[in-house]
PDB file of C-alpha atoms in Angstrom:
ATOM      1  CA  UNK I   1     108.164 111.689  29.396  1.00  0.00           C
ATOM      2  CA  UNK I   2     106.002 110.279  32.197  1.00  0.00           C
ATOM      3  CA  UNK I   3     103.030 112.394  33.244  1.00  0.00           C
ATOM      4  CA  UNK I   4     102.974 112.025  37.040  1.00  0.00           C
ATOM      5  CA  UNK I   5      99.546 113.744  37.244  1.00  0.00           C
ATOM      6  CA  UNK I   6      97.619 110.991  35.470  1.00  0.00           C
ATOM      7  CA  UNK I   7      94.786 109.283  37.315  1.00  0.00           C
ATOM      8  CA  UNK I   8      95.253 106.606  39.969  1.00  0.00           C
ATOM      9  CA  UNK I   9      93.788 104.039  37.615  1.00  0.00           C
ATOM     10  CA  UNK I  10      96.647 104.557  35.150  1.00  0.00           C
ATOM     11  CA  UNK I  11      98.162 101.114  34.349  1.00  0.00           C
ATOM     12  CA  UNK I  12     101.591 102.733  34.533  1.00  0.00           C
ATOM     13  CA  UNK I  13     101.081 103.709  38.174  1.00  0.00           C
ATOM     14  CA  UNK I  14     103.483 101.022  39.478  1.00  0.00           C
ATOM     15  CA  UNK I  15     106.209 102.223  37.136  1.00  0.00           C
ATOM     16  CA  UNK I  16     105.623 105.854  38.135  1.00  0.00           C
ATOM     17  CA  UNK I  17     105.772 104.976  41.830  1.00  0.00           C
ATOM     18  CA  UNK I  18     109.062 103.123  41.314  1.00  0.00           C
ATOM     19  CA  UNK I  19     110.572 106.091  39.462  1.00  0.00           C
ATOM     20  CA  UNK I  20     109.541 108.535  42.176  1.00  0.00           C
ATOM     21  CA  UNK I  21     110.551 106.355  45.120  1.00  0.00           C
ATOM     22  CA  UNK I  22     114.312 106.656  44.413  1.00  0.00           C
ATOM     23  CA  UNK I  23     114.921 103.345  46.134  1.00  0.00           C
ATOM     24  CA  UNK I  24     118.571 103.009  47.178  1.00  0.00           C
ATOM     25  CA  UNK I  25     120.272  99.933  45.783  1.00  0.00           C
ATOM     26  CA  UNK I  26     122.301  97.647  48.082  1.00  0.00           C
ATOM     27  CA  UNK I  27     125.816  98.962  48.583  1.00  0.00           C
ATOM     28  CA  UNK I  28     129.088  97.010  48.517  1.00  0.00           C
ATOM     29  CA  UNK I  29     130.712  96.598  51.907  1.00  0.00           C
ATOM     30  CA  UNK I  30     133.754  98.861  52.493  1.00  0.00           C
ATOM     31  CA  UNK I  31     137.103  97.444  51.488  1.00  0.00           C
ATOM     32  CA  UNK I  32     139.373  96.051  54.204  1.00  0.00           C
ATOM     33  CA  UNK I  33     142.745  97.700  53.911  1.00  0.00           C
ATOM     34  CA  UNK I  34     144.505  95.011  55.900  1.00  0.00           C
ATOM     35  CA  UNK I  35     143.722  91.708  57.507  1.00  0.00           C
ATOM     36  CA  UNK I  36     140.870  91.437  59.955  1.00  0.00           C
ATOM     37  CA  UNK I  37     141.100  89.344  63.074  1.00  0.00           C
ATOM     38  CA  UNK I  38     139.815  85.834  63.388  1.00  0.00           C
ATOM     39  CA  UNK I  39     137.742  83.651  61.134  1.00  0.00           C
ATOM     40  CA  UNK I  40     134.693  85.162  59.527  1.00  0.00           C
ATOM     41  CA  UNK I  41     131.332  83.678  58.667  1.00  0.00           C
ATOM     42  CA  UNK I  42     128.134  84.894  57.117  1.00  0.00           C
ATOM     43  CA  UNK I  43     126.428  84.926  60.503  1.00  0.00           C
ATOM     44  CA  UNK I  44     129.242  86.785  62.245  1.00  0.00           C
ATOM     45  CA  UNK I  45     130.201  83.939  64.604  1.00  0.00           C
ATOM     46  CA  UNK I  46     132.847  81.300  63.844  1.00  0.00           C
ATOM     47  CA  UNK I  47     131.467  78.052  62.473  1.00  0.00           C
ATOM     48  CA  UNK I  48     132.620  74.914  64.314  1.00  0.00           C
ATOM     49  CA  UNK I  49     134.732  72.710  62.032  1.00  0.00           C
ATOM     50  CA  UNK I  50     132.485  69.705  62.808  1.00  0.00           C
ATOM     51  CA  UNK I  51     129.504  71.534  61.346  1.00  0.00           C
ATOM     52  CA  UNK I  52     131.189  72.068  57.980  1.00  0.00           C
ATOM     53  CA  UNK I  53     130.651  69.831  54.993  1.00  0.00           C
ATOM     54  CA  UNK I  54     133.938  68.896  53.277  1.00  0.00           C
ATOM     55  CA  UNK I  55     134.269  70.804  50.015  1.00  0.00           C
ATOM     56  CA  UNK I  56     134.935  68.939  46.787  1.00  0.00           C
ATOM     57  CA  UNK I  57     135.434  71.490  44.051  1.00  0.00           C
ATOM     58  CA  UNK I  58     137.111  69.339  41.406  1.00  0.00           C
ATOM     59  CA  UNK I  59     136.423  65.845  40.127  1.00  0.00           C
ATOM     60  CA  UNK I  60     139.819  64.149  39.846  1.00  0.00           C
ATOM     61  CA  UNK I  61     138.536  61.774  37.152  1.00  0.00           C
ATOM     62  CA  UNK I  62     137.101  64.560  35.027  1.00  0.00           C
ATOM     63  CA  UNK I  63     139.758  67.268  35.433  1.00  0.00           C
ATOM     64  CA  UNK I  64     143.215  66.650  34.045  1.00  0.00           C
ATOM     65  CA  UNK I  65     144.577  69.551  36.126  1.00  0.00           C
ATOM     66  CA  UNK I  66     144.148  67.672  39.395  1.00  0.00           C
ATOM     67  CA  UNK I  67     147.356  65.956  40.556  1.00  0.00           C
ATOM     68  CA  UNK I  68     148.388  63.744  43.426  1.00  0.00           C
ATOM     69  CA  UNK I  69     151.683  65.515  44.051  1.00  0.00           C
ATOM     70  CA  UNK I  70     154.563  67.470  42.581  1.00  0.00           C
ATOM     71  CA  UNK I  71     156.444  66.263  39.523  1.00  0.00           C
ATOM     72  CA  UNK I  72     159.627  64.255  39.857  1.00  0.00           C
ATOM     73  CA  UNK I  73     162.704  65.873  38.404  1.00  0.00           C
ATOM     74  CA  UNK I  74     164.961  68.846  38.928  1.00  0.00           C
ATOM     75  CA  UNK I  75     162.269  71.512  39.252  1.00  0.00           C
ATOM     76  CA  UNK I  76     162.509  72.949  42.772  1.00  0.00           C
ATOM     77  CA  UNK I  77     159.449  73.602  44.911  1.00  0.00           C
ATOM     78  CA  UNK I  78     159.156  77.107  46.366  1.00  0.00           C
ATOM     79  CA  UNK I  79     157.337  76.932  49.703  1.00  0.00           C
ATOM     80  CA  UNK I  80     156.064  79.549  52.094  1.00  0.00           C
ATOM     81  CA  UNK I  81     157.753  77.513  54.848  1.00  0.00           C
ATOM     82  CA  UNK I  82     159.738  74.259  54.938  1.00  0.00           C
ATOM     83  CA  UNK I  83     157.435  71.277  55.065  1.00  0.00           C
ATOM     84  CA  UNK I  84     157.362  69.841  58.601  1.00  0.00           C
ATOM     85  CA  UNK I  85     157.832  66.123  59.193  1.00  0.00           C
ATOM     86  CA  UNK I  86     155.146  66.198  61.879  1.00  0.00           C
ATOM     87  CA  UNK I  87     157.570  65.157  64.599  1.00  0.00           C
ATOM     88  CA  UNK I  88     159.161  68.445  65.567  1.00  0.00           C
ATOM     89  CA  UNK I  89     158.239  72.108  65.324  1.00  0.00           C
ATOM     90  CA  UNK I  90     161.003  74.548  66.208  1.00  0.00           C
ATOM     91  CA  UNK I  91     160.435  77.000  69.017  1.00  0.00           C
ATOM     92  CA  UNK I  92     160.877  79.897  66.577  1.00  0.00           C
ATOM     93  CA  UNK I  93     158.127  78.478  64.354  1.00  0.00           C
ATOM     94  CA  UNK I  94     155.836  77.886  67.307  1.00  0.00           C
ATOM     95  CA  UNK I  95     156.473  81.397  68.605  1.00  0.00           C
ATOM     96  CA  UNK I  96     155.824  82.869  65.160  1.00  0.00           C
ATOM     97  CA  UNK I  97     152.535  80.977  64.865  1.00  0.00           C
ATOM     98  CA  UNK I  98     151.394  82.194  68.284  1.00  0.00           C
ATOM     99  CA  UNK I  99     152.412  85.751  67.480  1.00  0.00           C
ATOM    100  CA  UNK I 100     150.264  85.977  64.365  1.00  0.00           C
ATOM    101  CA  UNK I 101     146.918  87.023  65.834  1.00  0.00           C
ATOM    102  CA  UNK I 102     144.250  89.651  65.445  1.00  0.00           C
ATOM    103  CA  UNK I 103     146.469  92.181  67.225  1.00  0.00           C
ATOM    104  CA  UNK I 104     149.592  91.562  65.150  1.00  0.00           C
ATOM    105  CA  UNK I 105     150.807  94.719  63.441  1.00  0.00           C
ATOM    106  CA  UNK I 106     152.005  94.867  59.850  1.00  0.00           C
ATOM    107  CA  UNK I 107     155.573  95.356  61.108  1.00  0.00           C
ATOM    108  CA  UNK I 108     155.312  92.195  63.232  1.00  0.00           C
ATOM    109  CA  UNK I 109     153.880  90.238  60.303  1.00  0.00           C
ATOM    110  CA  UNK I 110     156.799  91.404  58.157  1.00  0.00           C
ATOM    111  CA  UNK I 111     159.224  90.217  60.861  1.00  0.00           C
ATOM    112  CA  UNK I 112     157.565  86.794  60.893  1.00  0.00           C
ATOM    113  CA  UNK I 113     157.948  86.546  57.114  1.00  0.00           C
ATOM    114  CA  UNK I 114     161.627  87.475  57.359  1.00  0.00           C
ATOM    115  CA  UNK I 115     162.172  84.665  59.862  1.00  0.00           C
ATOM    116  CA  UNK I 116     160.426  82.357  57.430  1.00  0.00           C
ATOM    117  CA  UNK I 117     162.816  83.469  54.708  1.00  0.00           C
ATOM    118  CA  UNK I 118     160.099  84.516  52.267  1.00  0.00           C
ATOM    119  CA  UNK I 119     161.213  86.561  49.295  1.00  0.00           C
ATOM    120  CA  UNK I 120     158.503  89.170  48.926  1.00  0.00           C
ATOM    121  CA  UNK I 121     157.146  92.278  50.592  1.00  0.00           C
ATOM    122  CA  UNK I 122     154.150  94.586  50.266  1.00  0.00           C
ATOM    123  CA  UNK I 123     154.353  98.252  49.363  1.00  0.00           C
ATOM    124  CA  UNK I 124     151.401 100.556  49.870  1.00  0.00           C
ATOM    125  CA  UNK I 125     149.880 102.086  46.769  1.00  0.00           C
ATOM    126  CA  UNK I 126     146.925 104.413  46.318  1.00  0.00           C
ATOM    127  CA  UNK I 127     143.782 102.268  46.876  1.00  0.00           C
ATOM    128  CA  UNK I 128     145.742  99.138  45.918  1.00  0.00           C
ATOM    129  CA  UNK I 129     148.791  97.173  47.017  1.00  0.00           C
ATOM    130  CA  UNK I 130     152.081  96.521  45.268  1.00  0.00           C
ATOM    131  CA  UNK I 131     153.830  93.169  45.537  1.00  0.00           C
ATOM    132  CA  UNK I 132     157.633  93.163  45.351  1.00  0.00           C
ATOM    133  CA  UNK I 133     159.118  89.682  44.889  1.00  0.00           C
ATOM    134  CA  UNK I 134     162.638  88.461  44.135  1.00  0.00           C
ATOM    135  CA  UNK I 135     164.569  85.264  43.471  1.00  0.00           C
ATOM    136  CA  UNK I 136     167.623  83.710  41.865  1.00  0.00           C
ATOM    137  CA  UNK I 137     165.886  83.727  38.478  1.00  0.00           C
ATOM    138  CA  UNK I 138     162.595  84.683  36.848  1.00  0.00           C
ATOM    139  CA  UNK I 139     160.912  81.350  37.523  1.00  0.00           C
ATOM    140  CA  UNK I 140     161.579  81.527  41.271  1.00  0.00           C
ATOM    141  CA  UNK I 141     160.587  85.201  41.351  1.00  0.00           C
ATOM    142  CA  UNK I 142     157.242  84.453  39.674  1.00  0.00           C
ATOM    143  CA  UNK I 143     156.658  81.662  42.205  1.00  0.00           C
ATOM    144  CA  UNK I 144     157.303  83.994  45.164  1.00  0.00           C
ATOM    145  CA  UNK I 145     154.939  86.598  43.719  1.00  0.00           C
ATOM    146  CA  UNK I 146     152.197  83.942  43.631  1.00  0.00           C
ATOM    147  CA  UNK I 147     152.760  83.092  47.299  1.00  0.00           C
ATOM    148  CA  UNK I 148     152.719  86.795  48.127  1.00  0.00           C
ATOM    149  CA  UNK I 149     149.313  87.133  46.489  1.00  0.00           C
ATOM    150  CA  UNK I 150     147.841  84.262  48.502  1.00  0.00           C
ATOM    151  CA  UNK I 151     149.478  85.422  51.740  1.00  0.00           C
ATOM    152  CA  UNK I 152     147.717  88.764  51.337  1.00  0.00           C
ATOM    153  CA  UNK I 153     144.315  87.113  50.904  1.00  0.00           C
ATOM    154  CA  UNK I 154     144.713  84.655  53.790  1.00  0.00           C
ATOM    155  CA  UNK I 155     147.715  84.463  56.124  1.00  0.00           C
ATOM    156  CA  UNK I 156     149.869  81.572  54.952  1.00  0.00           C
ATOM    157  CA  UNK I 157     151.423  81.387  58.414  1.00  0.00           C
ATOM    158  CA  UNK I 158     148.156  79.780  59.517  1.00  0.00           C
ATOM    159  CA  UNK I 159     148.640  77.072  56.867  1.00  0.00           C
ATOM    160  CA  UNK I 160     152.387  76.570  57.364  1.00  0.00           C
ATOM    161  CA  UNK I 161     152.055  73.475  59.547  1.00  0.00           C
ATOM    162  CA  UNK I 162     149.129  71.905  57.690  1.00  0.00           C
ATOM    163  CA  UNK I 163     149.964  69.054  55.315  1.00  0.00           C
ATOM    164  CA  UNK I 164     149.509  69.789  51.637  1.00  0.00           C
ATOM    165  CA  UNK I 165     146.140  68.311  50.744  1.00  0.00           C
ATOM    166  CA  UNK I 166     145.537  69.605  47.219  1.00  0.00           C
ATOM    167  CA  UNK I 167     147.584  69.894  44.026  1.00  0.00           C
ATOM    168  CA  UNK I 168     146.764  71.552  40.747  1.00  0.00           C
ATOM    169  CA  UNK I 169     148.481  71.971  37.398  1.00  0.00           C
ATOM    170  CA  UNK I 170     148.729  75.536  36.116  1.00  0.00           C
ATOM    171  CA  UNK I 171     149.317  76.590  32.528  1.00  0.00           C
ATOM    172  CA  UNK I 172     149.796  80.200  31.448  1.00  0.00           C
ATOM    173  CA  UNK I 173     150.974  81.871  28.262  1.00  0.00           C
ATOM    174  CA  UNK I 174     151.626  85.366  26.987  1.00  0.00           C
ATOM    175  CA  UNK I 175     153.619  87.251  24.383  1.00  0.00           C
ATOM    176  CA  UNK I 176     156.171  88.885  26.696  1.00  0.00           C
ATOM    177  CA  UNK I 177     157.159  88.836  30.377  1.00  0.00           C
ATOM    178  CA  UNK I 178     154.444  91.253  31.473  1.00  0.00           C
ATOM    179  CA  UNK I 179     151.597  89.321  29.870  1.00  0.00           C
ATOM    180  CA  UNK I 180     153.074  86.044  31.115  1.00  0.00           C
ATOM    181  CA  UNK I 181     153.142  87.274  34.733  1.00  0.00           C
ATOM    182  CA  UNK I 182     149.618  88.631  34.395  1.00  0.00           C
ATOM    183  CA  UNK I 183     148.304  85.341  32.964  1.00  0.00           C
ATOM    184  CA  UNK I 184     150.080  83.253  35.628  1.00  0.00           C
ATOM    185  CA  UNK I 185     148.775  85.245  38.597  1.00  0.00           C
ATOM    186  CA  UNK I 186     145.335  85.610  37.035  1.00  0.00           C
ATOM    187  CA  UNK I 187     145.034  81.832  36.596  1.00  0.00           C
ATOM    188  CA  UNK I 188     145.906  81.325  40.266  1.00  0.00           C
ATOM    189  CA  UNK I 189     143.509  84.049  41.397  1.00  0.00           C
ATOM    190  CA  UNK I 190     140.744  82.366  39.391  1.00  0.00           C
ATOM    191  CA  UNK I 191     141.498  79.054  41.131  1.00  0.00           C
ATOM    192  CA  UNK I 192     141.203  80.764  44.508  1.00  0.00           C
ATOM    193  CA  UNK I 193     137.843  82.360  43.719  1.00  0.00           C
ATOM    194  CA  UNK I 194     136.288  79.345  42.012  1.00  0.00           C
ATOM    195  CA  UNK I 195     137.905  76.379  43.796  1.00  0.00           C
ATOM    196  CA  UNK I 196     138.806  77.950  47.168  1.00  0.00           C
ATOM    197  CA  UNK I 197     142.408  76.805  46.636  1.00  0.00           C
ATOM    198  CA  UNK I 198     145.019  78.349  48.943  1.00  0.00           C
ATOM    199  CA  UNK I 199     148.463  77.918  47.388  1.00  0.00           C
ATOM    200  CA  UNK I 200     151.335  77.421  49.834  1.00  0.00           C
ATOM    201  CA  UNK I 201     153.925  75.970  47.439  1.00  0.00           C
ATOM    202  CA  UNK I 202     154.783  76.334  43.752  1.00  0.00           C
ATOM    203  CA  UNK I 203     156.830  74.085  41.476  1.00  0.00           C
ATOM    204  CA  UNK I 204     157.847  75.752  38.223  1.00  0.00           C
ATOM    205  CA  UNK I 205     158.164  72.775  35.891  1.00  0.00           C
ATOM    206  CA  UNK I 206     158.721  74.846  32.757  1.00  0.00           C
ATOM    207  CA  UNK I 207     159.416  78.539  32.263  1.00  0.00           C
ATOM    208  CA  UNK I 208     159.972  79.385  28.609  1.00  0.00           C
ATOM    209  CA  UNK I 209     160.923  82.814  27.290  1.00  0.00           C
ATOM    210  CA  UNK I 210     160.987  81.399  23.778  1.00  0.00           C
ATOM    211  CA  UNK I 211     157.343  80.276  23.831  1.00  0.00           C
ATOM    212  CA  UNK I 212     156.325  82.646  26.642  1.00  0.00           C
ATOM    213  CA  UNK I 213     154.738  79.791  28.561  1.00  0.00           C
ATOM    214  CA  UNK I 214     154.654  78.587  32.149  1.00  0.00           C
ATOM    215  CA  UNK I 215     153.825  75.072  33.260  1.00  0.00           C
ATOM    216  CA  UNK I 216     153.639  74.669  37.015  1.00  0.00           C
ATOM    217  CA  UNK I 217     152.213  72.514  39.777  1.00  0.00           C
ATOM    218  CA  UNK I 218     150.914  74.211  42.900  1.00  0.00           C
ATOM    219  CA  UNK I 219     150.083  72.659  46.239  1.00  0.00           C
ATOM    220  CA  UNK I 220     148.050  73.903  49.157  1.00  0.00           C
ATOM    221  CA  UNK I 221     144.887  73.615  51.192  1.00  0.00           C
ATOM    222  CA  UNK I 222     141.229  74.635  50.969  1.00  0.00           C
ATOM    223  CA  UNK I 223     139.811  77.949  52.164  1.00  0.00           C
ATOM    224  CA  UNK I 224     136.859  77.154  54.439  1.00  0.00           C
ATOM    225  CA  UNK I 225     134.618  80.085  55.295  1.00  0.00           C
ATOM    226  CA  UNK I 226     134.162  80.410  59.007  1.00  0.00           C
ATOM    227  CA  UNK I 227     137.396  78.545  59.730  1.00  0.00           C
ATOM    228  CA  UNK I 228     140.157  80.010  57.557  1.00  0.00           C
ATOM    229  CA  UNK I 229     141.284  83.451  58.634  1.00  0.00           C
ATOM    230  CA  UNK I 230     140.527  86.063  56.011  1.00  0.00           C
ATOM    231  CA  UNK I 231     142.904  88.696  54.773  1.00  0.00           C
ATOM    232  CA  UNK I 232     142.155  91.306  52.130  1.00  0.00           C
ATOM    233  CA  UNK I 233     140.434  90.197  48.935  1.00  0.00           C
ATOM    234  CA  UNK I 234     142.407  90.676  45.738  1.00  0.00           C
ATOM    235  CA  UNK I 235     139.993  91.343  42.909  1.00  0.00           C
ATOM    236  CA  UNK I 236     142.285  91.554  39.914  1.00  0.00           C
ATOM    237  CA  UNK I 237     145.859  91.696  38.660  1.00  0.00           C
ATOM    238  CA  UNK I 238     146.850  94.928  36.916  1.00  0.00           C
ATOM    239  CA  UNK I 239     149.499  96.060  34.456  1.00  0.00           C
ATOM    240  CA  UNK I 240     149.860  99.395  36.274  1.00  0.00           C
ATOM    241  CA  UNK I 241     153.534 100.128  37.009  1.00  0.00           C
ATOM    242  CA  UNK I 242     154.390  96.451  36.413  1.00  0.00           C
ATOM    243  CA  UNK I 243     158.130  95.961  36.317  1.00  0.00           C
ATOM    244  CA  UNK I 244     160.127  92.743  35.795  1.00  0.00           C
ATOM    245  CA  UNK I 245     163.909  92.950  36.094  1.00  0.00           C
ATOM    246  CA  UNK I 246     166.652  90.462  35.310  1.00  0.00           C
ATOM    247  CA  UNK I 247     169.954  91.581  36.818  1.00  0.00           C
ATOM    248  CA  UNK I 248     173.260  90.970  35.093  1.00  0.00           C
ATOM    249  CA  UNK I 249     176.031  88.910  36.651  1.00  0.00           C
ATOM    250  CA  UNK I 250     177.995  92.098  37.279  1.00  0.00           C
ATOM    251  CA  UNK I 251     175.041  93.704  39.090  1.00  0.00           C
ATOM    252  CA  UNK I 252     174.678  90.623  41.234  1.00  0.00           C
ATOM    253  CA  UNK I 253     178.382  90.512  42.094  1.00  0.00           C
ATOM    254  CA  UNK I 254     178.892  94.254  42.547  1.00  0.00           C
ATOM    255  CA  UNK I 255     175.685  95.252  44.259  1.00  0.00           C
ATOM    256  CA  UNK I 256     174.489  92.038  45.855  1.00  0.00           C
ATOM    257  CA  UNK I 257     171.345  92.164  43.724  1.00  0.00           C
ATOM    258  CA  UNK I 258     169.077  89.190  43.321  1.00  0.00           C
ATOM    259  CA  UNK I 259     169.014  87.391  40.005  1.00  0.00           C
ATOM    260  CA  UNK I 260     165.564  88.793  39.251  1.00  0.00           C
ATOM    261  CA  UNK I 261     162.834  90.848  40.881  1.00  0.00           C
ATOM    262  CA  UNK I 262     159.391  92.114  39.976  1.00  0.00           C
ATOM    263  CA  UNK I 263     156.802  94.646  41.017  1.00  0.00           C
ATOM    264  CA  UNK I 264     153.093  94.127  40.354  1.00  0.00           C
ATOM    265  CA  UNK I 265     150.077  96.079  41.599  1.00  0.00           C
ATOM    266  CA  UNK I 266     146.916  94.159  42.480  1.00  0.00           C
ATOM    267  CA  UNK I 267     143.442  95.622  42.813  1.00  0.00           C
ATOM    268  CA  UNK I 268     141.918  95.203  46.263  1.00  0.00           C
TER     269      UNK I 268
END
């Protein structure tokens, strides 16, 4: 035990003073439950795009995961929105883009997604958020869950009309469907945090339930602090209440069910 009554010349005086000072450590900023409005920057004011230095997070010559585009073949590309040819933007799309602002409610955002034809939704969960995604099969459902994750972190509606500028190969493996979904989303979340990659489209090149492997190519843009609108940070994927369902042909015909659907809770 430390004797706090020792003389002022005690060499341990600095240690004693630190113990008695009870200095409060820096605290983490409160979590944002939903999206904030406008672009954020470390100084509080938006940073002009001209003042930003282009980010190069991956060396194409050194990283085999960097691609120039999607693979040729039969593998479909799941997109947040149809890729625009740059010559015409429908009035509905233009109206939806204008509507998504700092004052847009969650109900209005959900309506915009429905017009886009996205196949996911968010369900509130204690201190976290649950993603519900669906598709004609497991591969498409996994792809929609990935887009749902990115849309929660930064509104993909803002990126819908931007040309795809980055591509990346994704490999994930597990030993069952749950671990495969976890590994797939975790790999994409890691790419977002380390490479600032915003995924707006997913091509499932291989989805194997025999080897429990996924091979995919994702496309998107770069998150630029001070320019890209921030949503709510997702810190981790969880196994809590994870559910992956493949519906039978009879269920699809009788009840109008989708081919597959999943539920996954992410830590925010």
